[in-house]
Amino acid sequence: MLTPATIVIAILLLTAAAYRIGVRRSLSVAGGAQAIRVLHSRPPYYGVLTALWCALPALLVLALWQALAGGVITHLVKADLPPEMRALSPAQFSLVINDIKNIINGDVPPDRVSPAIQTAAEHYRRLQQISHLAAAAVVLSLAILGLALVRGRIHTGLRARNHVEQLVRWLLAACSTVAIFTTIGIVLSVLYEALRFFKAVPVLDFLFGLEWSPQMAIRADQVGSSGAFGAVPVLAGTVLISAIAMAVAVPIGLMAAIYMSEYAGKKFRAVAKPLMEILAGIPTVVYGFFAALVVAPFIRGIGQALGLDVSSESALAAGLVMGIMIIPFVSSLSDDMINAVPQSLRDGALGLGATRSETIKQVVLPAALPGIVGGVLLAVSRAIGETMIVVMAAGLTANMTLNPFKAVTTVTVQIVTLLVGDQEFDSPKTLAAFALGLLLFAITLGLNIIALKVVRKYKEQYE
Amino acid sequence: MKMAFQQELWQPKELDVATDQLTRTEEKKELRIPAERAQSVGQTVGKPFVDNPRMICREVNVYYGDKHAIRQVSLDIARHEVIAMIGPSGCGKSTFIRCLNRMNDTIDGCRVTGQILLDGQNIYDRQVDVVPLRAQVGMVFQKPNPFPKSIYDNVAYGPKIHGLARNRSELDQIVEISLRKAGLWEEVKDRLSQSGTSLSGGQQQRLCIARTIAVGPEVILMDEPCSALDPIATGKIEELIDELRQQYSIAIVTHSMQQAARVSQRTAYFHLGDLIEVGQTDQLFTMPRHKLTQDYITGRFG
């Protein structure tokens, strides 16, 4: 059976052969292994060049073929279907195609569907086979062509190494763009769904609305049928919890970093630093139930003892635990930044008779400050995007409050609750999740850009 | 350099043995002198002591962990003089001047024994606080290291932490006087709020000198202050050092023998942790008494 997988294997075998052929050919044009000095590059480069020209165009064409063939075949099959089927709406037509594919894959016995579809399936199968054959023929001949072309061009003056390096450079560039294209893809998909949401709910209502209750009526006479999609209370919850988290993480993390880099002995540092970084390795789910089962009841107990009204799911509990989670972020980034301050600056201050703490406060920290700020901003965007802890410990009610003892909800929690379970993907209720996602993405992206700029500016200062 | 090396060298009899041994050690390229010989080279040739000194160092030893970096160094630093410390790399000259304001305290595993007196007070005494000491014995480093603050704040930093100015106008005055003494005032008076790091290398080093002067030291230590500078900036710093001598005692470490000859009145030659010879600069460069000093200044090694 000639499938794409077998074609790929064939290409790989050819590539291996191409490498050998390239090496052999280069040796023979040089006139034997003793005379390889006359070659511009060492023989393996000729092998790699031949192999690359054999494999890369063939694999590219195969990938393109695979991407396009399905559409072409479907189109051809559709053209041969009875007219009443061709008149179906796109959604129903895709069901027909689904049936055809199921028959081909053997998931559905052929006698369960109508004869028209059976013929179509037969047609589809035939076309697919033709496509595979054609692909194999085209791709393999392309591979052989590439091999032969390069082999024919091998002579002592061929700059094989330079060509290979050029090709490798393009390969590396292609890999580095994968991340960029993925980001763009994610943004576009979220943006697309969010735009659908904004057709139902005006952008301004979403951004500045003060009420969040994402309920859409299924029937018009339903109680509580009017949904409200104001993002402000949800955002306020995110800001409140992040603020609590930063209030915990920044002082503790920064002071830990100062101790580690300026005061701690080598031995203590060697033990304490990895231990502290373990905090970053604890799964957030674990933090989540630590917050929900230990910290939240503890805070409620203290609150009751003091006569305060503390709900069992409080912003404070979630924020505290999140802060602890973020400590290693702040401390290890600040530690790096403090260590990057040249020793000569410390010497300068100490040489003037500054005490150690004066040196740290007035010279080292100001010098490291931009870097520390950058690190803190990165930590903030981490806090804003954090989900598990708040899902488990912060609650679901969208309270507009700055009271840390109340339950609040965050953007991430709302996205999770909106998308968990069976959902219709054309209801504003579900689409609201994408709008929130877009909002979150915009905020963290903004913070990251600022953070990177600040860090870069800082680095320039000492280069 | 105008030096006459052909002159007959006077060498004290008792030193001949030690010199011979040292020369052989040098030939074998050994970096350390075995302990039993150390005692014999512990004797410094020349005139390490002066009348009415500012600082007195007696039998100073410095250890970095197990490494014996400075051996039995005794030396006086006079008032209103520039004393140059010369010697090959790793000879301990930087280590020695860093003892003079206890900058070695910041290095882990560094231990200092012996006595170092500033105006009669042992600076390694338990009761002595390094903070006022370092205000009295200021230091200028190899690489210009202005703080990433404004030019004004760089100079004002020391007076601020020591509370030397009662109000803003006094502080302004200290900054101006210090910058004037460092010969930088005319160049920066219109841009005192600019960052100190925006200055050129030579200006930065003069800023560091101004910063040191601003706390009113008695002694200024300079650890190769011109090694990162071009000849013109170096010339300005050297002129400055000569002017500063009127008010301060200056100890300068340098790799350039021309510089030592130009700026200093006395020169001390260090070799592998020993203070080999101390003398008037012109005498030391023209009539070195010790074989090692002669080898060094004639460029046989170093």
CSV table of N, CA and C in Angstrom, one decimal, chain A residues 187-254:
chain,number,residue,atom,x,y,z
A,187,VAL,N,-3.2,34.4,18.3
A,187,VAL,CA,-3.8,35.7,18.4
A,187,VAL,C,-5.0,35.8,17.4
A,188,LEU,N,-4.7,35.3,16.1
A,188,LEU,CA,-5.8,35.4,15.1
A,188,LEU,C,-7.0,34.5,15.5
A,189,SER,N,-6.8,33.3,16.0
A,189,SER,CA,-7.9,32.5,16.4
A,189,SER,C,-8.7,33.1,17.5
A,190,VAL,N,-8.0,33.6,18.5
A,190,VAL,CA,-8.7,34.3,19.6
A,190,VAL,C,-9.4,35.5,19.1
A,191,LEU,N,-8.7,36.2,18.3
A,191,LEU,CA,-9.3,37.5,17.8
A,191,LEU,C,-10.6,37.2,17.0
A,192,TYR,N,-10.5,36.1,16.2
A,192,TYR,CA,-11.7,35.8,15.3
A,192,TYR,C,-12.9,35.5,16.2
A,193,GLU,N,-12.7,34.7,17.2
A,193,GLU,CA,-13.9,34.3,18.1
A,193,GLU,C,-14.3,35.6,18.9
A,194,ALA,N,-13.3,36.4,19.3
A,194,ALA,CA,-13.7,37.5,20.1
A,194,ALA,C,-14.5,38.5,19.2
A,195,LEU,N,-14.1,38.6,17.9
A,195,LEU,CA,-14.9,39.5,17.1
A,195,LEU,C,-16.4,39.0,16.9
A,196,ARG,N,-16.5,37.7,16.9
A,196,ARG,CA,-17.9,37.2,16.9
A,196,ARG,C,-18.7,37.6,18.1
A,197,PHE,N,-17.9,37.5,19.2
A,197,PHE,CA,-18.6,37.9,20.5
A,197,PHE,C,-19.0,39.4,20.5
A,198,PHE,N,-18.0,40.2,19.9
A,198,PHE,CA,-18.3,41.7,19.9
A,198,PHE,C,-19.5,42.0,18.9
A,199,LYS,N,-19.8,41.1,18.1
A,199,LYS,CA,-21.0,41.3,17.3
A,199,LYS,C,-22.3,41.3,18.1
A,200,ALA,N,-22.3,40.4,19.1
A,200,ALA,CA,-23.4,40.3,20.0
A,200,ALA,C,-23.4,41.3,21.1
A,201,VAL,N,-22.2,41.6,21.7
A,201,VAL,CA,-22.1,42.5,22.8
A,201,VAL,C,-21.1,43.6,22.3
A,202,PRO,N,-21.5,44.9,22.4
A,202,PRO,CA,-20.6,46.0,22.0
A,202,PRO,C,-19.3,46.0,22.8
A,203,VAL,N,-18.2,46.4,22.1
A,203,VAL,CA,-16.9,46.4,22.7
A,203,VAL,C,-16.9,47.2,24.0
A,204,LEU,N,-17.5,48.4,23.9
A,204,LEU,CA,-17.5,49.3,25.0
A,204,LEU,C,-18.2,48.7,26.2
A,205,ASP,N,-19.4,48.1,25.9
A,205,ASP,CA,-20.1,47.4,27.1
A,205,ASP,C,-19.2,46.4,27.7
A,206,PHE,N,-18.4,45.7,26.9
A,206,PHE,CA,-17.6,44.6,27.5
A,206,PHE,C,-16.5,45.3,28.3
A,207,LEU,N,-15.8,46.3,27.7
A,207,LEU,CA,-14.6,46.8,28.4
A,207,LEU,C,-15.0,47.6,29.6
A,208,PHE,N,-16.1,48.3,29.6
A,208,PHE,CA,-16.4,49.2,30.7
A,208,PHE,C,-17.7,48.9,31.5
A,209,GLY,N,-18.3,47.7,31.1
A,209,GLY,CA,-19.5,47.3,31.9
A,209,GLY,C,-19.1,46.9,33.3
A,210,LEU,N,-20.0,47.3,34.2
A,210,LEU,CA,-19.7,47.1,35.6
A,210,LEU,C,-20.3,45.8,36.2
A,211,GLU,N,-21.0,45.1,35.3
A,211,GLU,CA,-21.7,43.9,35.8
A,211,GLU,C,-21.3,42.7,35.0
A,212,TRP,N,-21.0,41.6,35.7
A,212,TRP,CA,-20.6,40.3,35.0
A,212,TRP,C,-21.6,39.2,35.4
A,213,SER,N,-22.4,38.8,34.5
A,213,SER,CA,-23.2,37.6,34.8
A,213,SER,C,-23.5,36.9,33.4
A,214,PRO,N,-22.6,36.1,33.0
A,214,PRO,CA,-22.6,35.6,31.7
A,214,PRO,C,-23.7,34.5,31.5
A,215,GLN,N,-25.0,34.9,31.5
A,215,GLN,CA,-26.1,34.0,31.3
A,215,GLN,C,-26.8,34.4,30.1
A,216,MET,N,-27.1,33.5,29.1
A,216,MET,CA,-27.9,33.8,28.0
A,216,MET,C,-29.1,32.9,28.1
A,217,ALA,N,-30.3,33.6,27.8
A,217,ALA,CA,-31.5,32.8,27.9
A,217,ALA,C,-31.6,31.8,26.8
A,218,ILE,N,-32.0,30.6,27.1
A,218,ILE,CA,-32.2,29.6,26.0
A,218,ILE,C,-33.6,29.9,25.5
A,219,ARG,N,-34.6,30.1,26.4
A,219,ARG,CA,-35.9,30.5,26.0
A,219,ARG,C,-36.1,32.0,26.4
A,220,ALA,N,-37.0,32.7,25.6
A,220,ALA,CA,-37.1,34.1,25.8
A,220,ALA,C,-37.7,34.4,27.2
A,221,ASP,N,-38.6,33.5,27.7
A,221,ASP,CA,-39.3,33.8,28.9
A,221,ASP,C,-38.6,33.4,30.2
A,222,GLN,N,-37.3,32.9,30.0
A,222,GLN,CA,-36.6,32.4,31.1
A,222,GLN,C,-36.3,33.5,32.2
A,223,VAL,N,-36.2,33.0,33.4
A,223,VAL,CA,-35.9,33.9,34.5
A,223,VAL,C,-34.4,34.3,34.4
A,224,GLY,N,-34.1,35.5,34.7
A,224,GLY,CA,-32.7,35.9,34.6
A,224,GLY,C,-32.1,35.8,33.3
A,225,SER,N,-32.9,36.1,32.3
A,225,SER,CA,-32.5,35.8,30.9
A,225,SER,C,-31.5,36.8,30.4
A,226,SER,N,-31.4,38.0,31.0
A,226,SER,CA,-30.5,39.0,30.4
A,226,SER,C,-29.1,38.8,30.9
A,227,GLY,N,-28.2,38.6,30.0
A,227,GLY,CA,-26.8,38.4,30.4
A,227,GLY,C,-26.1,39.7,30.5
A,228,ALA,N,-25.2,39.8,31.4
A,228,ALA,CA,-24.4,41.1,31.4
A,228,ALA,C,-22.9,40.7,31.2
A,229,PHE,N,-22.3,41.4,30.3
A,229,PHE,CA,-20.9,41.0,30.0
A,229,PHE,C,-19.9,42.2,30.2
A,230,GLY,N,-20.0,42.7,31.4
A,230,GLY,CA,-19.0,43.8,31.7
A,230,GLY,C,-17.8,43.2,32.3
A,231,ALA,N,-16.6,43.5,31.7
A,231,ALA,CA,-15.4,42.8,32.2
A,231,ALA,C,-14.8,43.4,33.4
A,232,VAL,N,-15.2,44.6,33.8
A,232,VAL,CA,-14.6,45.4,34.9
A,232,VAL,C,-14.5,44.6,36.2
A,233,PRO,N,-15.6,44.0,36.7
A,233,PRO,CA,-15.5,43.3,37.9
A,233,PRO,C,-14.5,42.1,37.9
A,234,VAL,N,-14.5,41.4,36.8
A,234,VAL,CA,-13.6,40.3,36.6
A,234,VAL,C,-12.2,40.8,36.6
A,235,LEU,N,-12.0,41.8,35.9
A,235,LEU,CA,-10.6,42.4,35.8
A,235,LEU,C,-10.2,42.9,37.2
A,236,ALA,N,-11.2,43.5,37.9
A,236,ALA,CA,-10.8,44.0,39.2
A,236,ALA,C,-10.4,42.9,40.1
A,237,GLY,N,-11.0,41.7,40.0
A,237,GLY,CA,-10.6,40.6,40.8
A,237,GLY,C,-9.2,40.2,40.4
A,238,THR,N,-8.9,40.1,39.1
A,238,THR,CA,-7.5,39.8,38.7
A,238,THR,C,-6.5,40.8,39.3
A,239,VAL,N,-6.9,42.0,39.2
A,239,VAL,CA,-5.9,43.1,39.7
A,239,VAL,C,-5.8,42.9,41.2
A,240,LEU,N,-6.9,42.7,41.9
A,240,LEU,CA,-6.8,42.6,43.4
A,240,LEU,C,-5.9,41.4,43.8
A,241,ILE,N,-6.2,40.3,43.2
A,241,ILE,CA,-5.4,39.1,43.6
A,241,ILE,C,-3.9,39.2,43.1
A,242,SER,N,-3.7,39.8,42.0
A,242,SER,CA,-2.3,40.0,41.5
A,242,SER,C,-1.6,41.0,42.5
A,243,ALA,N,-2.3,42.0,42.9
A,243,ALA,CA,-1.7,43.0,43.8
A,243,ALA,C,-1.3,42.3,45.1
A,244,ILE,N,-2.2,41.5,45.6
A,244,ILE,CA,-1.9,40.8,46.9
A,244,ILE,C,-0.7,39.9,46.7
A,245,ALA,N,-0.7,39.2,45.5
A,245,ALA,CA,0.4,38.3,45.3
A,245,ALA,C,1.7,39.1,45.2
A,246,MET,N,1.7,40.2,44.5
A,246,MET,CA,2.9,41.0,44.3
A,246,MET,C,3.4,41.6,45.7
A,247,ALA,N,2.4,41.9,46.5
A,247,ALA,CA,2.7,42.5,47.8
A,247,ALA,C,3.4,41.5,48.6
A,248,VAL,N,3.1,40.2,48.4
A,248,VAL,CA,3.8,39.1,49.1
A,248,VAL,C,5.2,38.9,48.4
A,249,ALA,N,5.1,38.7,47.1
A,249,ALA,CA,6.3,38.2,46.4
A,249,ALA,C,7.4,39.2,46.3
A,250,VAL,N,7.1,40.5,46.0
A,250,VAL,CA,8.2,41.4,45.7
A,250,VAL,C,9.1,41.7,47.0
A,251,PRO,N,8.5,42.0,48.1
A,251,PRO,CA,9.4,42.2,49.2
A,251,PRO,C,10.2,41.0,49.6
A,252,ILE,N,9.5,39.9,49.8
A,252,ILE,CA,10.1,38.6,50.2
A,252,ILE,C,11.2,38.2,49.1
A,253,GLY,N,10.8,38.2,47.9
A,253,GLY,CA,11.7,37.8,46.8
A,253,GLY,C,12.9,38.7,46.7
A,254,LEU,N,12.7,40.0,46.8
A,254,LEU,CA,13.8,41.0,46.7
A,254,LEU,C,14.7,40.8,47.9
